[in-house]
mmCIF file with all atom_site columns, C-alpha atoms in Angstrom:
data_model
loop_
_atom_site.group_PDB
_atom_site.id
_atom_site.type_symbol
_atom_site.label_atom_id
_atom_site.label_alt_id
_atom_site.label_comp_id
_atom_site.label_asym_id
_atom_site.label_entity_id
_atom_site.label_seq_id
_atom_site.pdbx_PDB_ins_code
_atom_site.Cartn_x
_atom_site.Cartn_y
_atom_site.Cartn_z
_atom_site.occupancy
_atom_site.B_iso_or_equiv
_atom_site.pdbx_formal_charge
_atom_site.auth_seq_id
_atom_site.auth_comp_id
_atom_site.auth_asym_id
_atom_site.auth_atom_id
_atom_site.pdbx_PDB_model_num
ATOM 1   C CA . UNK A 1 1   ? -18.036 -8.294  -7.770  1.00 0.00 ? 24  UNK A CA 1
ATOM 2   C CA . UNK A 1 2   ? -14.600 -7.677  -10.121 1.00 0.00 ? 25  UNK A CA 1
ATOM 3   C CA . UNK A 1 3   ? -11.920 -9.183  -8.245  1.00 0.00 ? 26  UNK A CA 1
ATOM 4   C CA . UNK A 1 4   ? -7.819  -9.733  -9.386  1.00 0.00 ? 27  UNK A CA 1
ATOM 5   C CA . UNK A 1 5   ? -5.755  -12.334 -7.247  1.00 0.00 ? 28  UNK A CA 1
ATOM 6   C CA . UNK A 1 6   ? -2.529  -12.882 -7.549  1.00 0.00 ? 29  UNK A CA 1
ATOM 7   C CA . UNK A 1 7   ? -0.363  -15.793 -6.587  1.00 0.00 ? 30  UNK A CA 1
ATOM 8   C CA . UNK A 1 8   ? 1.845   -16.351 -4.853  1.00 0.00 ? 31  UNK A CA 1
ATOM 9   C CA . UNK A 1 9   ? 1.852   -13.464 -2.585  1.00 0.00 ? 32  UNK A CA 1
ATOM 10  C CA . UNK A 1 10  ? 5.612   -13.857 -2.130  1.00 0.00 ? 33  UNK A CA 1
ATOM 11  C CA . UNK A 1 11  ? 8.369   -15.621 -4.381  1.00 0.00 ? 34  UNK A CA 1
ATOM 12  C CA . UNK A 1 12  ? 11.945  -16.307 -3.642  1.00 0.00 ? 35  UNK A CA 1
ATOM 13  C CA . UNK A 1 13  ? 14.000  -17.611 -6.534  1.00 0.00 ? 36  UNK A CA 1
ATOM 14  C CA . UNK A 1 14  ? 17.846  -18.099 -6.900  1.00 0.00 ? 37  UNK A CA 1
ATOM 15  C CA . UNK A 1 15  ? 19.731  -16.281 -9.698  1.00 0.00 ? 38  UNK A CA 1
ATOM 16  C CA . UNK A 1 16  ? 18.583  -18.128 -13.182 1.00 0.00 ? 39  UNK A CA 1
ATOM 17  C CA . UNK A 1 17  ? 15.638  -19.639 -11.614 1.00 0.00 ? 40  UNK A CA 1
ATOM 18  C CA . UNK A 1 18  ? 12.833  -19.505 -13.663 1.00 0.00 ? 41  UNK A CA 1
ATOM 19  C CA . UNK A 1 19  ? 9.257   -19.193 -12.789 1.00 0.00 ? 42  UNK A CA 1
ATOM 20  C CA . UNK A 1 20  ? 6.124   -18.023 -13.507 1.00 0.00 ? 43  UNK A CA 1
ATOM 21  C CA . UNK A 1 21  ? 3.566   -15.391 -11.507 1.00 0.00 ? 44  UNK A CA 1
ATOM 22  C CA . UNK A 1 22  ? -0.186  -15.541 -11.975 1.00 0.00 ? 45  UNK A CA 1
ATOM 23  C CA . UNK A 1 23  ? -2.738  -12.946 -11.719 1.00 0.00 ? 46  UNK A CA 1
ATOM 24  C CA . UNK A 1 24  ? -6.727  -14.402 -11.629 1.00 0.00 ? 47  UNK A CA 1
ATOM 25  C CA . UNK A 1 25  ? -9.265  -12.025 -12.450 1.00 0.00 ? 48  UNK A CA 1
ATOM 26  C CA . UNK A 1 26  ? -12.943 -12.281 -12.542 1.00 0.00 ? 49  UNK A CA 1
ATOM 27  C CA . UNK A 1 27  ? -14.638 -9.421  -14.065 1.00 0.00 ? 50  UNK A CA 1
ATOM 28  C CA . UNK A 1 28  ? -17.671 -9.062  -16.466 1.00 0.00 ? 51  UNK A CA 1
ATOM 29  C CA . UNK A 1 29  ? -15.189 -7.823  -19.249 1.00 0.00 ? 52  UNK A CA 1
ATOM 30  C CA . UNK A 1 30  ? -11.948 -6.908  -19.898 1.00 0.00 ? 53  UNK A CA 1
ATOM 31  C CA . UNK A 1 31  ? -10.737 -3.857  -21.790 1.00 0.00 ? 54  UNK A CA 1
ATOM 32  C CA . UNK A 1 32  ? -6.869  -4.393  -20.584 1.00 0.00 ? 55  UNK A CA 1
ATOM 33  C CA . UNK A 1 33  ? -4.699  -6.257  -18.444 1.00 0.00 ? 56  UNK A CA 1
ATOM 34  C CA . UNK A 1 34  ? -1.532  -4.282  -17.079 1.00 0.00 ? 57  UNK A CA 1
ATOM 35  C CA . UNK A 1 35  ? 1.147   -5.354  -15.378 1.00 0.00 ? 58  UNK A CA 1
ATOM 36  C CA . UNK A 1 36  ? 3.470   -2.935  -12.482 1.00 0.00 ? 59  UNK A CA 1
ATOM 37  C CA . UNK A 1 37  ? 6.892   -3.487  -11.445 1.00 0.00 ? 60  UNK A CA 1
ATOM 38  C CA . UNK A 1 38  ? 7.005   -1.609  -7.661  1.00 0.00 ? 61  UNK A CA 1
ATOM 39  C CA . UNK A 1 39  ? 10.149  -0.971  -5.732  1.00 0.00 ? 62  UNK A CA 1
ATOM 40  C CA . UNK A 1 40  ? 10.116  -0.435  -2.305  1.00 0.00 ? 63  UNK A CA 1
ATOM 41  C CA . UNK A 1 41  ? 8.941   3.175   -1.535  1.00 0.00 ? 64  UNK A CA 1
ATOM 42  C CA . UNK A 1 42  ? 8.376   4.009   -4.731  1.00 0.00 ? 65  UNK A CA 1
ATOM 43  C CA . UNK A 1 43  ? 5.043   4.414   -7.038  1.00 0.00 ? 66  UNK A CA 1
ATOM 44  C CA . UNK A 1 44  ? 4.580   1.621   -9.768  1.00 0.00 ? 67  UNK A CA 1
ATOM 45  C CA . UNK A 1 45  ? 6.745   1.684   -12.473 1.00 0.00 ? 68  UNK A CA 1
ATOM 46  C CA . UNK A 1 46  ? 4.811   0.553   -15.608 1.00 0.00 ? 69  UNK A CA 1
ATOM 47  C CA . UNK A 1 47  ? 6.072   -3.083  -17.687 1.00 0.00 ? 70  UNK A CA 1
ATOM 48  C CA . UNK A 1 48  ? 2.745   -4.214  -19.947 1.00 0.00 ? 71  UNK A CA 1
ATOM 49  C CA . UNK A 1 49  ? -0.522  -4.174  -21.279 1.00 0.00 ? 72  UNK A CA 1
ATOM 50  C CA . UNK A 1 50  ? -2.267  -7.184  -22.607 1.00 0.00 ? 73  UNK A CA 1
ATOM 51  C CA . UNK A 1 51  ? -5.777  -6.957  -24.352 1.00 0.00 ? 74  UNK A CA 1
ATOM 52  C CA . UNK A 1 52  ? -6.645  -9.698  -25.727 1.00 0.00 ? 75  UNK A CA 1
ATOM 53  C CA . UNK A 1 53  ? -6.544  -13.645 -24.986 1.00 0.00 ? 76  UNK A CA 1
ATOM 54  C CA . UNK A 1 54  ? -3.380  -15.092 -26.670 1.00 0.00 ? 77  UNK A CA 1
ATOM 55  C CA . UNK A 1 55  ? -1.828  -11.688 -26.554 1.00 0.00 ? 78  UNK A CA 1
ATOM 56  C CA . UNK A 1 56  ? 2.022   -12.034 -25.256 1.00 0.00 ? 79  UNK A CA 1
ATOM 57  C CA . UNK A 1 57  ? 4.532   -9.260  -24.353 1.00 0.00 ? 80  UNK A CA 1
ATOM 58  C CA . UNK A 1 58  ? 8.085   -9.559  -24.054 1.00 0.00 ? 81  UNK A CA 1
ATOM 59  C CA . UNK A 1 59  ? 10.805  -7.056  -22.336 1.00 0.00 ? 82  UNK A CA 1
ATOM 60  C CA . UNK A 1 60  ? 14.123  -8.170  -21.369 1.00 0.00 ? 83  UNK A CA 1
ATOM 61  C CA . UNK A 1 61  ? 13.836  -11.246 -18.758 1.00 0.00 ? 84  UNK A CA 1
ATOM 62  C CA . UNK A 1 62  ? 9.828   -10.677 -18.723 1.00 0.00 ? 85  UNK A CA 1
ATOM 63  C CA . UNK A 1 63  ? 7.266   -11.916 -20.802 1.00 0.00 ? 86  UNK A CA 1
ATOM 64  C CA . UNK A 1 64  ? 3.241   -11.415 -20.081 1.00 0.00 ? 87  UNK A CA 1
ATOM 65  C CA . UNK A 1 65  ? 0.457   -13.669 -21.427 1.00 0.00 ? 88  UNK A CA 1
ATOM 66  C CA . UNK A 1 66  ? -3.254  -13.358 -21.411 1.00 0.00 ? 89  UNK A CA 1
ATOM 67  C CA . UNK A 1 67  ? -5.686  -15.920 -21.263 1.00 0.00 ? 90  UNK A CA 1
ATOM 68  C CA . UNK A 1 68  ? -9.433  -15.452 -20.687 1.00 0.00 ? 91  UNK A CA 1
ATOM 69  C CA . UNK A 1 69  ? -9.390  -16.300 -17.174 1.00 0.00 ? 92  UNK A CA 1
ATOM 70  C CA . UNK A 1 70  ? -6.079  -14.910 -16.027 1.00 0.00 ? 93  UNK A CA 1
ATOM 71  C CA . UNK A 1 71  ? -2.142  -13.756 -17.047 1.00 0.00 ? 94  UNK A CA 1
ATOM 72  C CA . UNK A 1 72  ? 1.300   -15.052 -16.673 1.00 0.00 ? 95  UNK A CA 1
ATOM 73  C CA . UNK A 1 73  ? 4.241   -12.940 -15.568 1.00 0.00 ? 96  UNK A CA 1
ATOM 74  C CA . UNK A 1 74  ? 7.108   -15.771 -16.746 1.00 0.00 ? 97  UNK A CA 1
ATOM 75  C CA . UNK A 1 75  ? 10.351  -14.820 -15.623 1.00 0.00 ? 98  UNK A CA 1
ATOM 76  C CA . UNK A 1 76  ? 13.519  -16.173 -17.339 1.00 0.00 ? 99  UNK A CA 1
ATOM 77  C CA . UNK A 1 77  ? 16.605  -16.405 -15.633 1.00 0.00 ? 100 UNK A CA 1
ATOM 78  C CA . UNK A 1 78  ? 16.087  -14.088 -13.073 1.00 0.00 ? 101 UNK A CA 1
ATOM 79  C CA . UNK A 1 79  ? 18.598  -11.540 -11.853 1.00 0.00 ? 102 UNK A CA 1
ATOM 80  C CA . UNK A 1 80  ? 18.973  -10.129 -8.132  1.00 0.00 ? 103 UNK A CA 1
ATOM 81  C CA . UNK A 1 81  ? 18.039  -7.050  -9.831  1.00 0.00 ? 104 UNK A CA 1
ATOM 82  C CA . UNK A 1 82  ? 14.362  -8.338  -10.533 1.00 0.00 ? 105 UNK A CA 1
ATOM 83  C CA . UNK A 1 83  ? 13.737  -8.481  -7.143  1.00 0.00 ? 106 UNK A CA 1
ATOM 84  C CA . UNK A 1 84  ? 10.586  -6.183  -6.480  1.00 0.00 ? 107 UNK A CA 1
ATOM 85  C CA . UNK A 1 85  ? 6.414   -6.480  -5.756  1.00 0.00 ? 108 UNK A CA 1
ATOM 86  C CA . UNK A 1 86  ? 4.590   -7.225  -9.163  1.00 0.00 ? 109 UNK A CA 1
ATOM 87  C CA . UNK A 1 87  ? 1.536   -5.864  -9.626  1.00 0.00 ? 110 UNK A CA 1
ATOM 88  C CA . UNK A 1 88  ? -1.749  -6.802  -12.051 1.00 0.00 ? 111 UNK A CA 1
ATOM 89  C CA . UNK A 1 89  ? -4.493  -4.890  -12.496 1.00 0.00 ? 112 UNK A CA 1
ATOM 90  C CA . UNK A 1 90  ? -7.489  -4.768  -15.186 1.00 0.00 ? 113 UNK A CA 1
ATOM 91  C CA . UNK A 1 91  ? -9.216  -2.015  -16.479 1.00 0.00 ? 114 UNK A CA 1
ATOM 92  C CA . UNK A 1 92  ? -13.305 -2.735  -17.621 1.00 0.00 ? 115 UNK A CA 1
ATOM 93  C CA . UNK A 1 93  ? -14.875 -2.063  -20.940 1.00 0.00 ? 116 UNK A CA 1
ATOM 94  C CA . UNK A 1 94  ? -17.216 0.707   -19.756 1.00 0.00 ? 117 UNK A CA 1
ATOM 95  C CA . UNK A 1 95  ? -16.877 3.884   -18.040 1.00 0.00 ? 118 UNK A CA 1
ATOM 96  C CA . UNK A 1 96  ? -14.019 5.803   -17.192 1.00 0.00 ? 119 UNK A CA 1
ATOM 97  C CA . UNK A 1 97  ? -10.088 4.040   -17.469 1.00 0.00 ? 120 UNK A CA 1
ATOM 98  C CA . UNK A 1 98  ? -9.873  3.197   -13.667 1.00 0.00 ? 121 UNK A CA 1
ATOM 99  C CA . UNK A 1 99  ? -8.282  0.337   -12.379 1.00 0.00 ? 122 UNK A CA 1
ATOM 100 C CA . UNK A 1 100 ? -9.067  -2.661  -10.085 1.00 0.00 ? 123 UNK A CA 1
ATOM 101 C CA . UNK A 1 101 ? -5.434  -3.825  -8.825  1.00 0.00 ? 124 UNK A CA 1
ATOM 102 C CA . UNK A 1 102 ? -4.568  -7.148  -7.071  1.00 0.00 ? 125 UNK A CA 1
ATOM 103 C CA . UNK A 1 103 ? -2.206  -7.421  -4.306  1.00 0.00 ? 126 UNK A CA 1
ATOM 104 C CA . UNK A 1 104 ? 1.038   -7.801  -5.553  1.00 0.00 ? 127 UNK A CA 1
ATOM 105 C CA . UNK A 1 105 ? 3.572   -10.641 -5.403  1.00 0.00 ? 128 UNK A CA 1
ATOM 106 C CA . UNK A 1 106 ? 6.716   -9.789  -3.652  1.00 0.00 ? 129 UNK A CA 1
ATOM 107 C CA . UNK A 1 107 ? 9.563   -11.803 -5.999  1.00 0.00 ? 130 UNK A CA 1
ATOM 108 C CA . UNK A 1 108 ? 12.927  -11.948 -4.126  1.00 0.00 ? 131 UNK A CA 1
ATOM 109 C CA . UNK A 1 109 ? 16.071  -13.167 -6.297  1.00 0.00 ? 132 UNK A CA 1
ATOM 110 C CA . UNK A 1 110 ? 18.843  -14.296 -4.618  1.00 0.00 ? 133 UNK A CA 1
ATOM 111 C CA . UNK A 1 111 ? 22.122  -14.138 -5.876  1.00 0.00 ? 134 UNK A CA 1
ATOM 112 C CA . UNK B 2 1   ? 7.942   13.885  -22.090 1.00 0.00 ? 21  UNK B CA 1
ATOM 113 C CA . UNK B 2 2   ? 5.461   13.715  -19.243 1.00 0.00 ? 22  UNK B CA 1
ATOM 114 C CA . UNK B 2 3   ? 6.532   13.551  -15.737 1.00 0.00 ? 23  UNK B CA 1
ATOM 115 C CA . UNK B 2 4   ? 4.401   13.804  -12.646 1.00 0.00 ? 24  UNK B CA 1
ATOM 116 C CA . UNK B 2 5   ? 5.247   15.360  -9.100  1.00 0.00 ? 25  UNK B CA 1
ATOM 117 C CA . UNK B 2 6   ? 4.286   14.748  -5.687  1.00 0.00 ? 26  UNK B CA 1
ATOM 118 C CA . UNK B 2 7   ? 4.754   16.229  -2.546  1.00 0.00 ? 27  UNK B CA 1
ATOM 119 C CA . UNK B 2 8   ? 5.599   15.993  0.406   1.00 0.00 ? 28  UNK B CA 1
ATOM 120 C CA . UNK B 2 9   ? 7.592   12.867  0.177   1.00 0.00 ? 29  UNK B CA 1
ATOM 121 C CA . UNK B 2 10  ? 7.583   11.497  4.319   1.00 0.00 ? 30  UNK B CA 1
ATOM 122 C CA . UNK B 2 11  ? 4.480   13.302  6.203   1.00 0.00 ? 31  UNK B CA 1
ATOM 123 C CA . UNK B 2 12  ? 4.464   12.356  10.187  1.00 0.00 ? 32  UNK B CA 1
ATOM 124 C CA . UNK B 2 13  ? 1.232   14.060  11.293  1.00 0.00 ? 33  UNK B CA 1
ATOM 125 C CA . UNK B 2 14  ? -0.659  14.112  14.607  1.00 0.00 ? 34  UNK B CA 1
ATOM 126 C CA . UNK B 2 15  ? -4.348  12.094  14.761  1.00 0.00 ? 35  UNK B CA 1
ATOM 127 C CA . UNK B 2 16  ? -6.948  15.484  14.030  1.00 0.00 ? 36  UNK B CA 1
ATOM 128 C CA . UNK B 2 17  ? -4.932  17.342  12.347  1.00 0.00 ? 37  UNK B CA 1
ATOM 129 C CA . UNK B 2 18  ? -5.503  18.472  8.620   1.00 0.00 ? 38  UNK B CA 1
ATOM 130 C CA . UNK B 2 19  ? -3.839  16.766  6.067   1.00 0.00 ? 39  UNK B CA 1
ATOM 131 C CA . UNK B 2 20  ? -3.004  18.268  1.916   1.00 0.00 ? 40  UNK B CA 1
ATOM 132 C CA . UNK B 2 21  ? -1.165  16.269  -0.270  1.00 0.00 ? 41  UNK B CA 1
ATOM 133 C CA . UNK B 2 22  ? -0.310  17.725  -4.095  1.00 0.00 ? 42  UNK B CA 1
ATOM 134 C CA . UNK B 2 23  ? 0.303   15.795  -7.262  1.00 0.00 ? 43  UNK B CA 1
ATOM 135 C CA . UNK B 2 24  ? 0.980   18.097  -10.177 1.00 0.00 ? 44  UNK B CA 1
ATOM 136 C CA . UNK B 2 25  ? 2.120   16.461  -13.995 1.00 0.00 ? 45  UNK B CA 1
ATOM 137 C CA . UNK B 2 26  ? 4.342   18.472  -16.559 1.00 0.00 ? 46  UNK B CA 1
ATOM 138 C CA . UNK B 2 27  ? 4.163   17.933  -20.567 1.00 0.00 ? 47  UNK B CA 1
ATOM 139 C CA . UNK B 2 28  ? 0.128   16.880  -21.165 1.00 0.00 ? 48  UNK B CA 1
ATOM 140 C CA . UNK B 2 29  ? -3.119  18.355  -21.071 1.00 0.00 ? 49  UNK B CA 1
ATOM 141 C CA . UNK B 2 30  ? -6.071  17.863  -19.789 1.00 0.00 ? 50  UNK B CA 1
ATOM 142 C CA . UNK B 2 31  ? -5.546  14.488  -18.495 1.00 0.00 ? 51  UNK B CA 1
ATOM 143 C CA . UNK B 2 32  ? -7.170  11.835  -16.267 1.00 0.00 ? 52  UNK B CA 1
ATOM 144 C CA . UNK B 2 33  ? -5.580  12.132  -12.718 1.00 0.00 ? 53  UNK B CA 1
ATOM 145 C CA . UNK B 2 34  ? -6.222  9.761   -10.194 1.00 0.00 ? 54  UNK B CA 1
ATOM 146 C CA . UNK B 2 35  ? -5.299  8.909   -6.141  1.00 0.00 ? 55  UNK B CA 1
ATOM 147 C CA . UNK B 2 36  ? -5.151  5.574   -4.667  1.00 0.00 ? 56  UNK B CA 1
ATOM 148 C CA . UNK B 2 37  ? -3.799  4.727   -1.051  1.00 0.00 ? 57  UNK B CA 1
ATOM 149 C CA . UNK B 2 38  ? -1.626  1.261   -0.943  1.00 0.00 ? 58  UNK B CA 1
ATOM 150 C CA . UNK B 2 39  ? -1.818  0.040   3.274   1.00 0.00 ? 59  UNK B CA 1
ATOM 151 C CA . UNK B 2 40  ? 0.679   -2.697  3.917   1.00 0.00 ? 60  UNK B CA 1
ATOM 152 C CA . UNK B 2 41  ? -0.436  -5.923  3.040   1.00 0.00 ? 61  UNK B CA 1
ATOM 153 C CA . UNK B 2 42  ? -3.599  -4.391  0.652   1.00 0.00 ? 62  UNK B CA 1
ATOM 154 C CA . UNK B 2 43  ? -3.240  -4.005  -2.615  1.00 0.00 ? 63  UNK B CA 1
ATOM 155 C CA . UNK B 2 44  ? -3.724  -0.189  -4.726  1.00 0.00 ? 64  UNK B CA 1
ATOM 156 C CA . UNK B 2 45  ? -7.287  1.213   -3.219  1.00 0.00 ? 65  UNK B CA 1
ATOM 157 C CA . UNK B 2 46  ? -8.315  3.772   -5.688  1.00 0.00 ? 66  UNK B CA 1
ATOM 158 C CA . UNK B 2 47  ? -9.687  6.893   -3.708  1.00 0.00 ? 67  UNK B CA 1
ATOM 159 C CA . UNK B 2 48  ? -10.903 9.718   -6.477  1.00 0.00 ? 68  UNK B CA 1
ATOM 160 C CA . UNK B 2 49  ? -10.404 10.236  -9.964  1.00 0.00 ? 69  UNK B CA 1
ATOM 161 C CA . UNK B 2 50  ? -11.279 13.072  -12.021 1.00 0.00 ? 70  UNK B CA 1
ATOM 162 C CA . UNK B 2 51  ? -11.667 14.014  -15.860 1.00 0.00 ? 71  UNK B CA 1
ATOM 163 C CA . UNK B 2 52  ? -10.962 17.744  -15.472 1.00 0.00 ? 72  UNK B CA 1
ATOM 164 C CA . UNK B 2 53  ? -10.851 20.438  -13.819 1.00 0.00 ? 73  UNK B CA 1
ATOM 165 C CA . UNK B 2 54  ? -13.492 20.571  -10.946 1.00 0.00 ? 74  UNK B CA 1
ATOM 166 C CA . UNK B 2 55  ? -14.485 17.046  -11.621 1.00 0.00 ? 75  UNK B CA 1
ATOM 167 C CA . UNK B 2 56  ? -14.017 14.699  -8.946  1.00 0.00 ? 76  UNK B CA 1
ATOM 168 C CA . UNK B 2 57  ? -15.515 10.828  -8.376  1.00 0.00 ? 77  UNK B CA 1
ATOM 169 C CA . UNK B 2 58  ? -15.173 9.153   -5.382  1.00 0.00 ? 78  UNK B CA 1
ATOM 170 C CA . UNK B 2 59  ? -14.622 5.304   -5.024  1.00 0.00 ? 79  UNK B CA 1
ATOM 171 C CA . UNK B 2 60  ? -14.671 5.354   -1.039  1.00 0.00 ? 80  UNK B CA 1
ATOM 172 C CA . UNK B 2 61  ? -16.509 7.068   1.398   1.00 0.00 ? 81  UNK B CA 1
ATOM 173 C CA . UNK B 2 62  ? -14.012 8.421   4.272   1.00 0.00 ? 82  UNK B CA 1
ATOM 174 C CA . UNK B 2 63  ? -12.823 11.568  5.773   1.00 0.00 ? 83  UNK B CA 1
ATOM 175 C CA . UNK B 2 64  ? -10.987 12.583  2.707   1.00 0.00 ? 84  UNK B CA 1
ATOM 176 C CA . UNK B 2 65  ? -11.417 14.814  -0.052  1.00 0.00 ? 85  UNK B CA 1
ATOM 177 C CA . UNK B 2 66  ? -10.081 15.514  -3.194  1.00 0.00 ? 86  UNK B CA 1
ATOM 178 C CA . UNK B 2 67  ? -9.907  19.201  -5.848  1.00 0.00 ? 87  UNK B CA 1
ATOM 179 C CA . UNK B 2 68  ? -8.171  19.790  -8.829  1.00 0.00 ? 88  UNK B CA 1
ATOM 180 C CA . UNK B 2 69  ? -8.219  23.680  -8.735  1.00 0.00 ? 89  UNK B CA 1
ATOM 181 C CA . UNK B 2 70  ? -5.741  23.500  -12.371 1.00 0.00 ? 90  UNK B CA 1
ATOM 182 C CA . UNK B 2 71  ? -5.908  21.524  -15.035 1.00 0.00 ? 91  UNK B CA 1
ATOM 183 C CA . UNK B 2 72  ? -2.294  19.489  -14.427 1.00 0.00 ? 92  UNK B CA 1
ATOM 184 C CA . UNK B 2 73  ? -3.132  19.922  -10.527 1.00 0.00 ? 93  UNK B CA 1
ATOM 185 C CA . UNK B 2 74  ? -4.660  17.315  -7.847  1.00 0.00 ? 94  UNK B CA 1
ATOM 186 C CA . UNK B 2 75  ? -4.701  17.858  -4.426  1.00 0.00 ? 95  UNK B CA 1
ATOM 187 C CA . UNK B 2 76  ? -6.208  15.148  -1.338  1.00 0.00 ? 96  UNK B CA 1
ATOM 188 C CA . UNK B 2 77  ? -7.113  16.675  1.414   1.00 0.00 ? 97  UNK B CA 1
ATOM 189 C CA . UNK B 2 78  ? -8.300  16.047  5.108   1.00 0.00 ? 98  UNK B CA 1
ATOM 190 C CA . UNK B 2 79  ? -9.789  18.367  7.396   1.00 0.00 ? 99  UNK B CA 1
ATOM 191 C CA . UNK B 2 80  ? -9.100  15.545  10.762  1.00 0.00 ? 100 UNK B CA 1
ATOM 192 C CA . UNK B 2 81  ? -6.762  12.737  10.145  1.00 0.00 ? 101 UNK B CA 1
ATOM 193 C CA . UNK B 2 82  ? -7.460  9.364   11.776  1.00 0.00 ? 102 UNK B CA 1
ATOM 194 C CA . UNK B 2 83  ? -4.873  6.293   12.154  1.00 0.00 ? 103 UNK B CA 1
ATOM 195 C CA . UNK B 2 84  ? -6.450  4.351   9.500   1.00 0.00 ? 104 UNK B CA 1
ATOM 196 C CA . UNK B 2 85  ? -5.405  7.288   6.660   1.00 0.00 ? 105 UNK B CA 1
ATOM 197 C CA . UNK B 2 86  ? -1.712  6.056   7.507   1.00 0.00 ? 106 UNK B CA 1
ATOM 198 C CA . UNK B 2 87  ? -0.616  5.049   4.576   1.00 0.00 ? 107 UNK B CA 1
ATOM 199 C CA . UNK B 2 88  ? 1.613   5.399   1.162   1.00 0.00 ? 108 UNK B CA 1
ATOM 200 C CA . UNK B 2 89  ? -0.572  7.585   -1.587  1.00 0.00 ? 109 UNK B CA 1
ATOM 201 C CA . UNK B 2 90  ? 0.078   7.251   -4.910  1.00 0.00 ? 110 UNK B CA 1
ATOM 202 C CA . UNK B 2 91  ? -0.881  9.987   -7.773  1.00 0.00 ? 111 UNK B CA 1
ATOM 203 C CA . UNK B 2 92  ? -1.292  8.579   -11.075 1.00 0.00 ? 112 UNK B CA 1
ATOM 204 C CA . UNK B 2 93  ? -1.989  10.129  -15.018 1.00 0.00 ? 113 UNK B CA 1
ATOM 205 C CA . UNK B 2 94  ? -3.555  8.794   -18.375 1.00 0.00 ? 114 UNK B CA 1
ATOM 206 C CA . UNK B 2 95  ? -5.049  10.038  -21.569 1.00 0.00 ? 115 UNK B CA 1
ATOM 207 C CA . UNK B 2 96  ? -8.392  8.742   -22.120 1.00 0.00 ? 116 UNK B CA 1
ATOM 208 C CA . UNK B 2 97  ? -8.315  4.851   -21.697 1.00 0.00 ? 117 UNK B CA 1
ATOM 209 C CA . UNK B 2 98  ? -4.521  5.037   -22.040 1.00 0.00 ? 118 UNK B CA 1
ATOM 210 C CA . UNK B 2 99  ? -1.831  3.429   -19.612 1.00 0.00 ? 119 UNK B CA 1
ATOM 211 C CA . UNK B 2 100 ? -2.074  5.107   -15.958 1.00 0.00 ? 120 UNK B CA 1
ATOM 212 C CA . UNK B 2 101 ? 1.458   6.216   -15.076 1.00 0.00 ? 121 UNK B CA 1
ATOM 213 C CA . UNK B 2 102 ? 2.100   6.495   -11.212 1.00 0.00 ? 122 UNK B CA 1
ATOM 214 C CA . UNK B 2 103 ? 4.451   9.584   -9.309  1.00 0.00 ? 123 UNK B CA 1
ATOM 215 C CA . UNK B 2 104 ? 7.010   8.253   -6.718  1.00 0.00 ? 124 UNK B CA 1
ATOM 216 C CA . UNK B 2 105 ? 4.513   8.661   -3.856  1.00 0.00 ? 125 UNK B CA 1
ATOM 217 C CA . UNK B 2 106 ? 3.965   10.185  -0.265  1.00 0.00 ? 126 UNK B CA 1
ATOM 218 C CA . UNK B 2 107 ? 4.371   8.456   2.755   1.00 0.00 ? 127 UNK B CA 1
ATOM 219 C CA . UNK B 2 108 ? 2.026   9.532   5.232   1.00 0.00 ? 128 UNK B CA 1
ATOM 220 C CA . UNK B 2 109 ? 1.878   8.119   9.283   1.00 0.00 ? 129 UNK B CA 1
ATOM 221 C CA . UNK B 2 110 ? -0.619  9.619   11.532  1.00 0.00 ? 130 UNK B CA 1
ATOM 222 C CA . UNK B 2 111 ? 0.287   9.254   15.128  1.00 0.00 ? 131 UNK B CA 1
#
């Protein structure tokens, strides 16, 4: 069964802190990885797509990387303003362009 | 540019009673619309999907259903809520395999 897990479920950095987030995926193929931004009561807002191993994406404070086994959300000097859930989800080779998501993790920046 | 609607935004409804949610997208054609239902602590559940008009797949079996009666138009329906359809519903849009872009999301609680 295709299955994304990301850890942790919930981060809490102080302003500059940096870290990294990790989304695991087992899945027999990979067309694309994508990462969300979500604030609270809102839909996901969209940050990245990531196709192929060795593939990296900046924007701003974020960068994604893809390896064949998972991604890396590393964020660099955080702001309070990053605060929100981060989502991953991967999207399979065949059929239509649906998406398996995994659970989030909340990332809480302190000022 | 493309932007996508939903509505209601906050939907308190009473356990049996029938439930219609819209999702309509302005500035594309013909393209991929999807729901998905996010429960706290769960990650994105991916309900229906459809690839034009009068097309619908379902991922889940449940009490819900799903038309698109115009091209730009998808609409999740229930004719008898339960408690466990509680829960924040998210409309989402692509072109072909292309990024999914999400709207801002109804909140629904069944009481």
């Amino acid at each position: 069964e295709d299955q994304v897990t990301q850890s942790p479920e919930a981060l809490r950095l102080q302003e500059g802190e940096s870290s990294s987030l990790n989304c695991s995926y087992t899945v027999s193929g990979l067309r694309g990885l994508f990462w969300y931004r979500q604030d609270p009561g809102k839909g996901p807002e969209f940050l990245f797509t990531l196709y192929s191993a060795g593939e990296e994406k900046e924007k701003e404070r974020l960068k994604a990387t893809l390896t064949k086994k998972e991604s890396f959300l590393h964020i660099t000097a955080p702001k309070p303003e990053d605060s929100a859930t981060y989502l991953c989800a991967v999207q399979l080779p065949s059929g239509y362009s649906t998406l398996t998501f995994g659970k989030g993790t909340m990332l809480l920046v302190s000022p | 540019s493309q932007t996508i609607h939903q509505w209601p935004a906050t939907l308190v409804q009473p356990v049996g009673s029938p439930l219609s949610l819209e999702c309509t997208v302005e500035g594309t054609s013909n393209p991929n619309l999807y729901w998905y239902r996010q429960a706290a602590g769960r990650g994105l559940q991916l309900l229906f999907y459809s690839v034009g008009i009068g097309q619908i797949s379902s991922e889940v079996p449940q009490n819900l259903s799903a038309s698109r009666p115009q091209d730009r138009q998808f609409i999740l329906s229930s004719k008898k809520l339960l408690l466990s359809d509680s829960g924040f519903y998210l409309c989402a849009w692509n072109r072909a395999q292309e990024t999914q872009y999400f709207g801002p999301g109804t909140r629904l609680l069944v009481l």
